[in-house]
mmCIF file of C-alpha atoms in Angstrom:
data_model
loop_
_atom_site.group_PDB
_atom_site.id
_atom_site.type_symbol
_atom_site.label_atom_id
_atom_site.label_comp_id
_atom_site.label_asym_id
_atom_site.label_seq_id
_atom_site.Cartn_x
_atom_site.Cartn_y
_atom_site.Cartn_z
ATOM 1 C CA MET W 157 23.670 19.313 -60.753
ATOM 2 C CA THR W 158 26.332 17.198 -59.490
ATOM 3 C CA ALA W 159 24.915 14.080 -57.534
ATOM 4 C CA ILE W 160 26.407 13.709 -54.130
ATOM 5 C CA ALA W 161 27.711 10.330 -53.482
ATOM 6 C CA PRO W 162 26.661 8.656 -50.606
ATOM 7 C CA ARG W 163 28.738 8.280 -47.559
ATOM 8 C CA PRO W 164 30.174 4.808 -47.292
ATOM 9 C CA GLY W 165 28.728 2.851 -44.091
ATOM 10 C CA ARG W 166 31.285 1.752 -41.516
ATOM 11 C CA ALA W 167 32.919 -1.431 -41.840
ATOM 12 C CA LEU W 168 31.581 -4.305 -40.041
ATOM 13 C CA LEU W 169 35.007 -6.188 -39.973
ATOM 14 C CA PRO W 170 38.438 -4.883 -40.157
ATOM 15 C CA PRO W 171 39.762 -5.368 -43.785
ATOM 16 C CA GLY W 172 42.470 -7.789 -42.437
ATOM 17 C CA LEU W 173 39.686 -10.158 -41.247
ATOM 18 C CA ARG W 174 37.342 -10.536 -44.351
ATOM 19 C CA ALA W 175 39.369 -13.445 -45.570
ATOM 20 C CA PRO W 176 39.727 -15.113 -42.430
ATOM 21 C CA ALA W 177 36.086 -14.893 -41.680
ATOM 22 C CA ALA W 178 35.341 -16.445 -44.974
ATOM 23 C CA ALA W 179 37.691 -19.244 -44.179
ATOM 24 C CA VAL W 180 36.116 -19.707 -40.705
ATOM 25 C CA SER W 181 32.638 -20.031 -42.244
ATOM 26 C CA VAL W 182 33.891 -22.487 -44.199
ATOM 27 C CA LEU W 183 35.257 -24.439 -41.784
ATOM 28 C CA ALA W 184 32.461 -24.101 -39.605
ATOM 29 C CA VAL W 185 30.145 -25.758 -42.212
ATOM 30 C CA LEU W 186 32.617 -28.556 -42.770
ATOM 31 C CA VAL W 187 32.704 -29.366 -38.970
ATOM 32 C CA PHE W 188 28.879 -29.143 -39.090
ATOM 33 C CA GLY W 189 28.449 -31.374 -41.864
ATOM 34 C CA PHE W 190 30.701 -33.848 -40.390
ATOM 35 C CA PHE W 191 28.956 -34.273 -36.936
ATOM 36 C CA ALA W 192 25.597 -33.903 -38.800
ATOM 37 C CA ALA W 193 26.494 -37.031 -40.756
ATOM 38 C CA ARG W 194 27.936 -38.900 -38.051
ATOM 39 C CA TYR W 195 24.650 -38.410 -35.477
ATOM 40 C CA ALA W 196 22.170 -38.259 -38.331
ATOM 41 C CA ASP W 197 18.810 -40.239 -37.121
ATOM 42 C CA ASP W 198 20.820 -41.375 -34.067
ATOM 43 C CA SER W 199 19.281 -41.196 -30.507
ATOM 44 C CA SER W 200 21.991 -41.897 -28.157
ATOM 45 C CA ALA W 201 25.128 -40.370 -26.914
ATOM 46 C CA GLY W 202 28.468 -41.073 -28.874
ATOM 47 C CA ARG W 203 31.666 -41.732 -27.068
ATOM 48 C CA LEU W 204 32.821 -38.140 -27.568
ATOM 49 C CA ASP W 205 29.463 -36.994 -25.936
ATOM 50 C CA ARG W 206 29.787 -39.511 -23.038
ATOM 51 C CA HIS W 207 33.362 -38.361 -22.409
ATOM 52 C CA VAL W 208 32.467 -34.588 -22.385
ATOM 53 C CA GLU W 209 29.299 -35.642 -19.997
ATOM 54 C CA ARG W 210 31.601 -37.039 -17.369
ATOM 55 C CA LEU W 211 33.968 -33.927 -17.508
ATOM 56 C CA VAL W 212 31.162 -31.630 -17.156
ATOM 57 C CA ASP W 213 29.499 -33.623 -14.175
ATOM 58 C CA ASP W 214 33.214 -33.148 -12.536
ATOM 59 C CA GLY W 215 32.972 -29.587 -13.110
ATOM 60 C CA PRO W 216 31.159 -26.433 -11.694
ATOM 61 C CA SER W 217 27.356 -26.270 -12.053
ATOM 62 C CA LEU W 218 25.794 -23.292 -13.650
ATOM 63 C CA PRO W 219 22.312 -21.795 -12.977
ATOM 64 C CA GLY W 220 19.201 -23.003 -14.844
ATOM 65 C CA ALA W 221 18.541 -19.407 -15.775
ATOM 66 C CA VAL W 222 21.446 -19.307 -18.124
ATOM 67 C CA VAL W 223 19.449 -21.915 -20.430
ATOM 68 C CA PHE W 224 16.988 -19.144 -20.542
ATOM 69 C CA LEU W 225 18.997 -16.670 -22.259
ATOM 70 C CA GLY W 226 18.959 -18.879 -25.069
ATOM 71 C CA ASN W 227 15.271 -19.306 -25.816
ATOM 72 C CA PRO W 228 13.968 -17.801 -29.142
ATOM 73 C CA ILE W 229 11.955 -14.802 -27.433
ATOM 74 C CA THR W 230 15.156 -13.869 -25.397
ATOM 75 C CA VAL W 231 17.311 -13.925 -27.993
ATOM 76 C CA ALA W 232 15.093 -11.779 -30.255
ATOM 77 C CA VAL W 233 14.610 -9.798 -27.478
ATOM 78 C CA LEU W 234 18.484 -8.920 -26.860
ATOM 79 C CA ALA W 235 19.022 -8.972 -30.841
ATOM 80 C CA VAL W 236 16.696 -6.083 -30.923
ATOM 81 C CA LEU W 237 18.620 -4.354 -28.015
ATOM 82 C CA LEU W 238 21.870 -4.644 -29.648
ATOM 83 C CA ALA W 239 20.491 -3.381 -33.046
ATOM 84 C CA VAL W 240 19.014 -0.233 -31.320
ATOM 85 C CA LEU W 241 22.399 0.208 -29.480
ATOM 86 C CA ALA W 242 24.336 -0.361 -32.809
ATOM 87 C CA PHE W 243 22.043 2.366 -34.537
ATOM 88 C CA ALA W 244 22.037 4.896 -31.973
ATOM 89 C CA LEU W 245 25.966 4.778 -32.260
ATOM 90 C CA GLY W 246 25.737 5.355 -35.701
ATOM 91 C CA HIS W 247 26.605 1.595 -37.046
ATOM 92 C CA ARG W 248 23.708 0.900 -39.102
ATOM 93 C CA ARG W 249 25.202 -2.158 -41.111
ATOM 94 C CA LEU W 250 26.004 -3.593 -37.606
ATOM 95 C CA ALA W 251 22.347 -2.914 -36.492
ATOM 96 C CA VAL W 252 21.069 -4.699 -39.708
ATOM 97 C CA LEU W 253 23.542 -7.588 -38.907
ATOM 98 C CA ALA W 254 22.373 -7.832 -35.166
ATOM 99 C CA ILE W 255 18.890 -8.591 -36.521
ATOM 100 C CA VAL W 256 19.954 -10.904 -39.428
ATOM 101 C CA GLY W 257 22.640 -12.974 -37.812
ATOM 102 C CA PRO W 258 20.685 -14.258 -34.727
ATOM 103 C CA GLY W 259 17.377 -14.461 -36.708
ATOM 104 C CA LEU W 260 18.802 -16.479 -39.542
ATOM 105 C CA THR W 261 20.673 -18.614 -36.957
ATOM 106 C CA GLY W 262 17.399 -19.455 -35.387
ATOM 107 C CA VAL W 263 15.636 -20.388 -38.951
ATOM 108 C CA ALA W 264 18.849 -22.508 -39.699
ATOM 109 C CA THR W 265 18.883 -24.700 -36.360
ATOM 110 C CA THR W 266 15.393 -24.988 -36.655
ATOM 111 C CA ALA W 267 15.055 -25.845 -40.229
ATOM 112 C CA LEU W 268 17.978 -28.305 -39.852
ATOM 113 C CA LYS W 269 16.892 -30.434 -36.869
ATOM 114 C CA PRO W 270 14.295 -32.455 -38.768
ATOM 115 C CA LEU W 271 16.748 -32.900 -41.636
ATOM 116 C CA VAL W 272 19.451 -34.440 -39.326
ATOM 117 C CA GLY W 273 17.044 -36.369 -37.168
ATOM 118 C CA ARG W 274 18.761 -36.765 -34.008
ATOM 119 C CA THR W 275 16.690 -36.965 -31.008
ATOM 120 C CA ILE W 276 17.383 -36.871 -27.319
ATOM 121 C CA ASP W 277 14.476 -37.955 -25.060
ATOM 122 C CA GLY W 278 12.033 -37.878 -28.143
ATOM 123 C CA GLY W 279 13.027 -34.439 -29.164
ATOM 124 C CA LEU W 280 15.034 -33.122 -32.164
ATOM 125 C CA ALA W 281 18.454 -32.108 -30.818
ATOM 126 C CA PHE W 282 20.954 -31.358 -33.396
ATOM 127 C CA PRO W 283 21.768 -28.700 -33.984
ATOM 128 C CA SER W 284 21.353 -26.898 -30.675
ATOM 129 C CA GLY W 285 18.960 -23.624 -31.113
ATOM 130 C CA HIS W 286 19.929 -22.288 -27.794
ATOM 131 C CA THR W 287 23.640 -22.542 -28.340
ATOM 132 C CA GLY W 288 23.274 -21.161 -31.820
ATOM 133 C CA GLY W 289 21.413 -18.041 -30.403
ATOM 134 C CA ALA W 290 23.621 -17.494 -27.671
ATOM 135 C CA THR W 291 26.871 -17.751 -29.744
ATOM 136 C CA ALA W 292 25.294 -15.283 -32.541
ATOM 137 C CA LEU W 293 24.543 -12.841 -29.738
ATOM 138 C CA GLY W 294 28.082 -13.042 -28.835
ATOM 139 C CA VAL W 295 29.429 -12.416 -32.128
ATOM 140 C CA VAL W 296 27.418 -9.599 -33.053
ATOM 141 C CA ALA W 297 28.244 -7.973 -29.531
ATOM 142 C CA ALA W 298 32.182 -8.740 -30.128
ATOM 143 C CA LEU W 299 31.527 -6.803 -33.494
ATOM 144 C CA LEU W 300 29.826 -3.682 -31.782
ATOM 145 C CA LEU W 301 32.605 -3.401 -29.289
ATOM 146 C CA ILE W 302 35.116 -3.711 -31.899
ATOM 147 C CA ALA W 303 33.576 -0.901 -33.858
ATOM 148 C CA VAL W 304 33.120 1.305 -30.445
ATOM 149 C CA LEU W 305 36.865 0.590 -29.531
ATOM 150 C CA ARG W 306 38.190 0.443 -33.276
ATOM 151 C CA THR W 307 40.636 -2.056 -32.264
ATOM 152 C CA ALA W 308 43.510 -3.415 -33.964
ATOM 153 C CA THR W 309 43.192 -6.404 -36.524
ATOM 154 C CA GLY W 310 44.635 -8.758 -33.702
ATOM 155 C CA ILE W 311 42.563 -7.748 -30.830
ATOM 156 C CA SER W 312 39.454 -7.689 -33.083
ATOM 157 C CA ALA W 313 39.911 -11.321 -33.905
ATOM 158 C CA LEU W 314 40.405 -12.003 -30.246
ATOM 159 C CA LEU W 315 37.298 -10.437 -29.367
ATOM 160 C CA ILE W 316 35.191 -12.231 -32.129
ATOM 161 C CA ALA W 317 36.624 -15.698 -30.943
ATOM 162 C CA ALA W 318 36.032 -14.511 -27.234
ATOM 163 C CA GLY W 319 32.374 -13.351 -28.226
ATOM 164 C CA ALA W 320 31.554 -16.652 -29.814
ATOM 165 C CA LEU W 321 33.454 -19.136 -27.494
ATOM 166 C CA VAL W 322 32.427 -17.464 -23.978
ATOM 167 C CA SER W 323 28.712 -17.072 -25.192
ATOM 168 C CA GLY W 324 28.372 -20.607 -26.835
ATOM 169 C CA GLY W 325 30.490 -22.084 -24.281
ATOM 170 C CA VAL W 326 28.514 -20.899 -21.222
ATOM 171 C CA MET W 327 25.202 -22.136 -22.601
ATOM 172 C CA ALA W 328 26.682 -25.368 -23.953
ATOM 173 C CA LEU W 329 27.747 -26.211 -20.582
ATOM 174 C CA ALA W 330 24.239 -25.392 -18.925
ATOM 175 C CA LEU W 331 22.535 -27.585 -21.585
ATOM 176 C CA VAL W 332 24.878 -30.523 -21.196
ATOM 177 C CA SER W 333 24.496 -30.513 -17.515
ATOM 178 C CA ASP W 334 21.037 -30.305 -17.263
ATOM 179 C CA ARG W 335 20.913 -33.023 -20.202
ATOM 180 C CA ILE W 336 19.286 -31.062 -22.342
ATOM 181 C CA HIS W 337 21.390 -31.479 -25.312
ATOM 182 C CA TYR W 338 24.186 -33.827 -26.156
ATOM 183 C CA PRO W 339 27.399 -32.065 -26.383
ATOM 184 C CA THR W 340 28.098 -32.530 -30.190
ATOM 185 C CA ASP W 341 24.488 -31.128 -30.545
ATOM 186 C CA THR W 342 25.845 -27.901 -28.886
ATOM 187 C CA VAL W 343 28.849 -27.844 -31.337
ATOM 188 C CA GLY W 344 26.530 -28.027 -34.475
ATOM 189 C CA GLY W 345 24.673 -25.112 -32.938
ATOM 190 C CA PHE W 346 28.010 -23.156 -32.487
ATOM 191 C CA CYS W 347 29.074 -24.214 -35.968
ATOM 192 C CA VAL W 348 25.723 -22.890 -37.641
ATOM 193 C CA ALA W 349 25.820 -19.389 -35.689
ATOM 194 C CA VAL W 350 29.605 -18.891 -36.615
ATOM 195 C CA ALA W 351 28.942 -19.477 -40.197
ATOM 196 C CA VAL W 352 25.815 -17.701 -40.338
ATOM 197 C CA VAL W 353 26.857 -14.440 -38.578
ATOM 198 C CA LEU W 354 29.998 -14.336 -40.462
ATOM 199 C CA THR W 355 28.641 -14.955 -43.717
ATOM 200 C CA SER W 356 25.961 -12.368 -43.234
ATOM 201 C CA ALA W 357 28.475 -9.677 -41.983
ATOM 202 C CA LEU W 358 30.479 -10.391 -45.420
ATOM 203 C CA VAL W 359 27.183 -10.057 -47.584
ATOM 204 C CA ILE W 360 26.407 -6.832 -45.699
ATOM 205 C CA GLU W 361 29.385 -5.386 -46.011
ATOM 206 C CA ARG W 362 29.241 -5.690 -49.820
ATOM 207 C CA TRP W 363 25.785 -5.013 -50.203
ATOM 208 C CA PRO W 364 25.882 -0.911 -50.866
ATOM 209 C CA SER W 365 28.742 -1.457 -53.312
ATOM 210 C CA MET W 366 26.576 -4.180 -55.331
ATOM 211 C CA GLY W 367 23.550 -1.752 -54.944
ATOM 212 C CA ARG W 368 25.555 0.834 -56.872
ATOM 213 C CA ARG W 369 27.065 -1.501 -59.499
ATOM 214 C CA ILE W 370 23.514 -2.888 -60.399
ATOM 215 C CA ALA W 371 22.083 0.873 -60.117
ATOM 216 C CA ARG W 372 24.919 2.134 -62.818
ATOM 217 C CA GLY W 373 23.905 -1.002 -65.163
ATOM 218 C CA PRO W 374 26.262 -2.667 -67.662
ATOM 219 C CA SER W 375 29.526 -0.702 -68.359
#
């Protein structure tokens, strides 16, 4: 009896965006590392922080409910909803990413805070978990939209960038305006989310082929 080969899962990233996604992940790690080293064991706003805070003070204010959307429980609920929607639409890999991406982002931001040791009002601040969670959800939502609309590579890149920048940017603005985080804390959280979600997408994309290769054994 001839074995039936499993149907390949739908791609998480358009082929033309896989190399750029890897490059962006590396860049995000480098930016994170720079700010982590710069503000390690610090408890005050830097020059960049103070400049951005003045700009935020002069800009429009956001409702306090925005910060609630970055809470761990809220992020978890929204991640599950995205996963259910992706699964219902037939995008199983994306459903996995919807859980893994925000989940690992939350683990990473929580674990990195005591390692960096930056504080604000006595609490660990860098990287911002709220910004990381919001950014991760934004990237996953953008990937789901791309999967549904089957957009061209250029449009897909714009959607991913917009999903990350809008979700992460709005959360960062709310956190900074309420003085919950320094601006550079939010940059750290943003970078963690981008690196974690894009790397997770690349790994999940490769996982089925890796599994088949292992099952076949050495050639």
